[in-house]
Amino acid sequence: MATTGTHTRDAAHFGGPDGSMTIDGTWTLGQSLNWARVLVHLPDTGAQTRQAKYNVLGTDSTNSKRVVLQRAGGWVSLGAFHFTGTPRVELSNTTEEGSADEDIAWGAVAFQPLSGKPANSVVAMGDSYSSGEGATGDDGKDLFPETDHPDKQNSDGIDKCHRSKLAWSRQATLPGYTSSIGAMADNLDPQMDYHFVACSGARTFNMLDDGQSGEVEQIKTGYLDQNTTLVTLSIGGNDARFSDIMNKCIDIASPSLTTCPYSEMDNQDPVTGKDAPGTTGALKDWAPNWLHDAVRPRIVRTLNAIHAQAPHAKVVLMGYPRLVEKDHSCFPGAYEDVENVWVRGLADNLATEMKGAVTDAGTWVVFSDPRANFDGKAACGNPETINAIVETGRERADNDAPNPSMKTLHPKIAGARIYADTLEQTLRGM
């Protein structure tokens, strides 16, 4: 299969509409179509860009530009489209971060005719709890490899979005079907159009304003449009600074004389999450205000941005479990009862604010609460479906040793299954 490639470029590197190094390619189908799935073939080597933006023309989609990670290799779906004109696909080597360090390729394009609009158009967005961080065997074997990409030569080439083939949005089965969303997507089922853009570590700011791991912002990937029927996401945990709080509570290297509810953290900008002057003051006083005044409105902003692009979709905002069981004996001795009680209560506070964000946003979004389903099965539970502290079996791009693995305090494969059960319960009740 013939493939042509070149470097990606932005305006500063002679790319863009008038750039001397811009190359545009177009595929045109010499026949009419009604509904069809568009697929592009990516080479096994010679294409590394995570920002290839394909423009599918001749359709009525409100979002015709779809972003693809070309490292994926093989055939990748751009989505199902209703064609009202000549089917064409365009691809330029102009990308948002085109510094000529990565390559882009033009391979084959295929059109899969469909009998009509797929009944289900699903987009899975959000943070590590949606991407499936932790829902994999050793060495990240169940992750899509393009989202677990190490690069010892160029740190900008690393991708840690860690999207798992066993993430809960893929394990779940929609009401009325017998195959999971993931199985339907993998088999190109004509009733399923599924796209997976969640990224480990995402905050609301990353979803809307500043992408991660060399990928564009999730809201800019192009997979939301007027045909989207369901959007799933978990978001808010990183805005709430849960990781920072847990690091403060479980400080093995230098345990504090002060329990974490009474300790402090450096401030962060409430919008960007970047460092800001001063400290939080006692976390027990700071956290409830932060969740209500900073995190909740950010979640609302994210939900509204999704609704603006997918006005006919039902949006499911998935909550978070209480991460550690009341019996926390599997954790270091420095983690005390009073800290665990406070951390578990903080999860409840966040759930309250997430429910409030759903109310603030509108009737098109629902909150799905997994806490009861995880009770007894969180970290230190039996069975344990959320990882406690993980030191071994890291994913390939998890290169922050001696810090604990990124799997720490994330659902295992069985935990992702509990999340899938929770989503199924919510969908049946809608």
C-alpha positions as a printed Julia matrix, in Angstrom:
430×3 Matrix{Float64}:
   0.0    0.0    0.0
   1.66   3.23  -1.17
   2.22   5.87   1.48
   3.66   9.38   1.24
   5.03  11.27   4.23
   6.71  14.48   5.34
   7.33  16.56   8.48
   4.55  18.32  10.39
   4.79  22.11  10.45
   3.1   25.09  12.06
   3.25  28.71  10.87
   6.55  29.27  12.67
   8.05  26.37  10.72
   6.8   27.38   7.23
   3.45  25.62   7.51
  -0.08  26.98   7.49
  -2.27  28.26   4.62
   0.5   30.27   2.95
   3.48  28.29   4.2
   6.21  27.37   1.72
   6.52  23.91   3.29
   2.78  23.13   3.48
   1.62  19.97   1.74
  -2.08  19.18   1.32
  -3.48  15.86   0.17
  -7.02  15.0   -0.96
  -8.81  11.7   -1.52
 -11.99  11.88  -3.64
 -14.47   9.03  -4.06
 -15.98   8.83  -7.53
 -19.44   7.83  -6.4
 -22.25   9.04  -4.18
 -22.88   7.81  -0.64
 -25.59   8.22   1.95
 -24.34   7.09   5.37
 -20.83   5.67   5.53
 -17.97   5.12   7.94
 -14.68   6.69   6.88
 -11.45   4.88   7.74
  -7.84   5.88   7.16
  -4.86   3.57   6.96
  -1.78   4.48   8.99
   1.67   3.04   8.28
   3.5    0.92  10.85
   6.49   3.28  10.66
   7.22   6.77   9.39
   4.3    8.59  11.01
   4.45   9.82  14.6
   2.22  12.89  14.77
  -0.54  12.91  17.35
  -2.25  15.82  15.61
  -3.16  14.63  12.1
  -6.35  16.53  11.31
  -8.44  14.89   8.59
 -11.21  16.98   7.04
 -14.15  14.88   5.8
 -16.03  16.9    3.19
 -19.36  16.45   1.47
 -21.18  15.72   4.74
 -23.65  17.53   6.98
 -21.53  17.01  10.11
 -21.09  20.08  12.3
 -17.57  18.85  13.09
 -15.95  17.52   9.94
 -12.31  17.73  11.12
 -11.17  14.64  13.04
  -7.8   14.33  14.81
  -5.9   11.03  14.72
  -2.79   9.69  16.44
  -0.89   8.35  13.44
   1.3    6.2   15.7
  -1.71   3.88  16.04
  -0.95   2.11  12.76
  -3.47   0.07  10.79
  -6.99   1.16   9.96
  -8.54   3.88  12.15
 -12.12   5.16  11.97
 -12.79   8.86  11.54
 -16.45   8.21  12.28
 -19.78   7.69  10.54
 -20.99  10.5    8.31
 -24.11  11.41   6.34
 -22.87  12.39   2.88
 -24.81  15.04   1.03
 -22.18  15.81  -1.62
 -19.04  14.35  -3.18
 -17.16  12.3   -0.55
 -13.7   13.8   -0.02
 -11.06  13.63   2.69
  -8.3   16.21   3.09
  -5.12  16.08   5.19
  -2.47  18.75   5.6
   0.93  18.53   7.25
   0.03  21.69   9.19
  -0.52  20.87  12.88
  -0.79  22.92  16.07
   2.67  21.87  17.26
   4.32  21.2   13.92
   8.0   21.82  14.66
   9.19  19.44  11.91
  10.24  16.91  14.59
   7.45  14.46  13.79
   6.26  12.95  10.52
   2.82  12.75   8.99
   1.71  10.29   6.31
  -0.92  10.04   3.6
  -2.03   6.44   3.18
  -5.27   4.88   1.99
  -8.84   5.97   2.77
 -11.81   3.58   2.85
 -15.55   4.22   2.93
 -17.78   1.6    4.59
 -21.36   2.12   3.33
 -23.98   1.93   6.08
 -27.7    1.28   5.72
 -28.43   4.35   7.83
 -27.32   6.42  10.78
 -25.73   4.28  13.55
 -28.07   4.01  16.51
 -25.2    4.77  18.87
 -22.57   7.47  18.49
 -20.48   7.39  21.68
 -17.53   9.56  22.72
 -15.54   8.67  25.86
 -13.72  11.65  27.35
 -12.16  12.68  30.65
  -9.26  11.84  32.95
  -7.36   8.73  34.08
 -10.45   7.14  35.59
 -12.02   7.24  32.12
  -8.88   6.41  30.15
  -8.41   3.2   32.12
  -5.2    4.03  33.97
  -4.55   0.9   36.06
  -6.92  -1.29  34.02
  -4.11  -3.24  32.44
  -1.72  -6.06  33.06
   1.99  -5.59  33.65
   3.94  -3.38  31.27
   0.73  -1.76  30.02
  -0.09  -4.74  27.82
  -3.8   -3.82  27.65
  -3.21  -0.19  26.71
  -3.45   1.16  23.18
   0.31   1.38  22.57
   0.22   4.8   20.91
  -1.08   6.17  24.24
   1.71   4.56  26.26
   4.7    5.71  24.26
   8.09   6.27  25.91
  10.8    8.34  24.27
  14.24   8.48  25.86
  15.59  10.85  23.2
  12.83  13.45  23.16
  10.57  14.09  26.16
   8.08  15.87  23.87
   7.52  12.54  22.13
   6.19  10.82  25.28
   2.49   9.94  25.42
   1.04   8.99  28.83
  -2.67   9.26  28.07
  -2.89   5.52  28.83
  -6.14   4.57  27.13
  -6.97   0.98  27.99
  -8.79  -1.57  25.86
 -10.46  -2.55  29.16
 -11.62   0.94  30.16
 -15.14   1.04  31.54
 -16.62   2.84  28.53
 -15.46  -0.11  26.41
 -16.48  -2.83  28.88
 -20.02  -1.48  29.26
 -22.93  -2.84  27.24
 -25.68  -0.46  26.13
 -29.32  -1.31  26.97
 -30.79  -3.67  24.39
 -27.46  -5.04  23.16
 -25.5   -8.19  23.96
 -22.02  -7.05  22.92
 -19.97  -4.45  24.77
 -19.33  -0.99  23.33
 -15.69  -1.92  22.78
 -16.51  -5.17  20.98
 -19.03  -3.41  18.74
 -16.48  -0.71  17.93
 -13.66  -3.17  17.22
 -15.93  -5.15  14.88
 -17.08  -2.02  13.02
 -20.67  -2.8   13.97
 -22.94  -0.62  11.79
 -24.92   0.38  14.9
 -21.86   1.73  16.75
 -19.66   4.77  16.17
 -17.3    4.97  19.18
 -14.39   7.29  19.83
 -12.04   7.3   22.82
 -10.14  10.5   23.69
  -9.81  10.41  27.51
  -6.32  11.1   28.83
  -4.66  10.22  32.13
  -4.0   13.28  34.25
  -6.58  15.47  32.52
  -8.04  18.48  34.27
 -10.89  20.54  32.87
  -8.3   22.98  31.54
  -6.62  20.19  29.57
  -9.91  19.07  28.07
 -10.78  22.55  26.84
  -7.7   24.74  26.59
  -4.37  22.9   26.73
  -3.86  19.35  25.47
  -1.58  16.73  27.02
   1.1   14.3   25.87
   1.35  16.0   22.5
  -2.37  15.43  21.85
  -4.81  18.24  21.13
  -7.47  19.27  23.64
 -10.18  16.62  23.86
 -12.86  19.12  22.9
 -10.9   19.82  19.69
 -10.52  16.21  18.52
 -13.63  16.65  16.38
 -15.63  13.59  17.37
 -18.53  15.48  18.93
 -21.25  16.62  16.54
 -25.0   16.77  16.1
 -25.15  12.98  15.64
 -23.48  12.12  18.96
 -25.92  10.19  21.18
 -23.85   9.57  24.33
 -20.82  11.18  25.96
 -19.18   9.59  29.0
 -16.58  11.27  31.17
 -15.03  11.52  34.59
 -13.45  14.88  35.37
 -12.78  16.95  38.47
 -10.5   14.66  40.47
  -7.34  16.33  39.21
  -8.89  19.79  39.53
  -9.65  18.82  43.14
  -5.93  18.03  43.53
  -6.68  14.57  44.9
  -3.28  13.27  43.85
  -1.51  16.1   45.67
  -3.64  15.5   48.75
  -2.97  11.76  48.79
   0.75  12.39  48.36
   0.56  14.68  51.38
  -1.33  12.07  53.4
   0.84   9.1   52.4
   4.31  10.63  52.61
   6.53   7.62  53.05
   9.84   9.4   52.46
   9.31  12.22  54.93
   6.27  11.65  57.13
   4.99  14.86  58.66
   4.36  15.49  62.32
   1.08  17.09  61.21
  -1.77  14.94  59.89
  -2.74  15.87  56.36
  -6.08  17.59  57.16
  -4.05  20.16  59.1
  -1.17  20.44  56.62
  -0.83  22.85  53.69
  -0.03  22.74  49.97
   1.27  25.35  47.58
  -1.48  27.29  45.84
  -2.5   26.71  42.24
  -4.19  28.99  39.77
  -7.9   28.01  39.87
  -8.12  28.0   36.05
  -4.83  26.72  34.66
  -3.67  24.63  37.62
  -0.24  26.25  37.45
   1.64  27.22  40.58
   0.46  30.39  42.3
   1.84  32.39  45.23
   1.12  31.36  48.81
  -0.28  28.23  50.38
  -3.71  26.72  50.87
  -3.76  26.92  54.64
  -5.1   23.89  56.51
  -6.46  21.45  53.95
  -9.52  20.65  56.06
 -10.64  24.27  55.66
  -9.38  24.84  52.13
 -10.7   21.71  50.4
 -14.49  22.2   50.8
 -14.26  25.78  49.55
 -11.99  24.78  46.65
 -14.38  22.03  45.56
 -17.37  24.37  45.6
 -15.85  27.62  44.37
 -13.24  26.36  41.87
 -13.88  22.76  40.84
 -17.66  22.81  40.46
 -17.8   25.76  38.03
 -14.96  24.25  36.0
 -16.95  21.03  35.61
 -19.99  23.05  34.53
 -17.88  24.87  31.93
 -16.65  21.53  30.58
 -20.14  20.05  30.41
 -21.46  23.11  28.62
 -18.63  22.96  26.07
 -19.51  19.34  25.33
 -23.2   20.17  24.99
 -22.44  23.02  22.6
 -20.79  20.58  20.17
 -23.11  17.61  20.8
 -26.5   19.2   21.5
 -28.49  15.97  21.07
 -26.28  13.76  23.24
 -27.0   12.5   26.71
 -23.93  13.2   28.84
 -23.01  10.93  31.76
 -20.67  12.47  34.33
 -19.13   9.57  36.23
 -18.11  10.07  39.84
 -15.23   8.67  41.88
 -15.16   5.98  44.57
 -13.88   6.36  48.1
 -10.35   5.29  47.25
  -9.34   3.51  50.46
 -11.36   1.18  52.67
 -11.97   1.96  56.34
  -9.48  -0.79  57.13
  -6.43   0.75  55.49
  -3.91  -1.73  56.85
  -2.34  -2.3   53.41
  -1.06   1.29  53.49
   2.08   2.52  55.3
   1.81   3.08  59.03
   2.25   6.83  58.5
  -1.28   6.91  57.04
  -3.47   7.3   60.12
  -7.15   6.63  60.84
  -7.97  10.32  61.13
  -6.45  10.94  57.71
  -8.36   8.11  56.08
 -11.67   9.25  57.56
 -11.02  12.74  56.21
  -9.97  11.48  52.74
 -13.07   9.3   52.46
 -15.22  12.27  53.46
 -13.5   14.41  50.84
 -14.63  11.93  48.16
 -18.18  12.43  49.39
 -17.74  16.21  49.23
 -16.54  15.97  45.64
 -19.53  13.78  44.73
 -21.87  16.42  46.17
 -20.25  19.15  44.06
 -20.31  16.98  40.94
 -24.03  16.39  41.45
 -24.39  20.13  41.87
 -22.5   20.74  38.63
 -24.93  18.44  36.82
 -27.86  20.41  38.23
 -26.19  23.68  37.25
 -25.58  22.47  33.68
 -28.98  21.11  32.59
 -31.27  18.13  32.11
 -29.17  16.66  29.3
 -26.47  15.51  31.75
 -26.77  12.93  34.54
 -24.48  11.99  37.4
 -23.48   8.35  37.76
 -22.35   7.52  41.3
 -20.05   4.48  41.72
 -19.41   4.77  45.47
 -21.87   2.13  46.67
 -20.68  -0.38  44.05
 -17.07   0.04  45.21
 -17.81  -0.21  48.95
 -15.67  -2.98  50.44
 -13.67  -3.3   47.21
 -11.5   -0.16  47.17
  -7.78  -0.13  48.05
  -7.18  -2.58  50.94
 -10.58  -4.16  50.27
 -11.52  -7.79  49.61
 -11.53  -8.2   46.72
  -9.35  -5.18  46.07
 -10.45  -3.55  42.8
  -8.53  -0.27  43.25
  -4.75  -0.4   43.32
  -3.07   0.61  46.56
   0.57   1.69  46.18
   2.06   0.09  43.05
   5.83  -0.07  42.51
   6.23  -2.73  39.81
   4.64  -3.68  36.49
   4.72  -0.1   35.25
   3.39   0.93  31.87
   6.1    1.64  29.29
   5.83   5.44  29.52
   5.53   5.47  33.32
   9.11   6.58  33.93
   8.83   8.5   37.21
  10.49   5.95  39.51
  11.17   5.95  42.42
   7.73   7.6   42.68
   4.89   5.05  42.78
   3.45   3.84  39.5
   0.73   5.86  37.8
  -1.53   2.85  38.48
  -1.53   3.77  42.19
  -5.04   4.52  43.49
  -6.59   3.74  40.12
  -9.11   0.98  39.36
  -7.78  -2.41  38.32
  -9.43  -4.3   35.47
 -12.06  -5.53  37.96
 -12.56  -1.94  39.12
 -13.14  -0.8   35.55
 -15.77  -3.56  35.38
 -17.49  -2.08  38.45
 -17.45   1.28  36.71
 -18.99  -0.36  33.61
 -21.71  -1.88  35.81
 -22.38   1.57  37.26
 -22.72   3.1   33.79
 -25.06   0.31  32.73
 -27.22   0.92  35.82
 -27.38   4.62  35.04
 -28.28   4.08  31.38
 -31.04   1.62  32.29
 -32.49   4.21  34.64
 -32.49   7.03  32.1
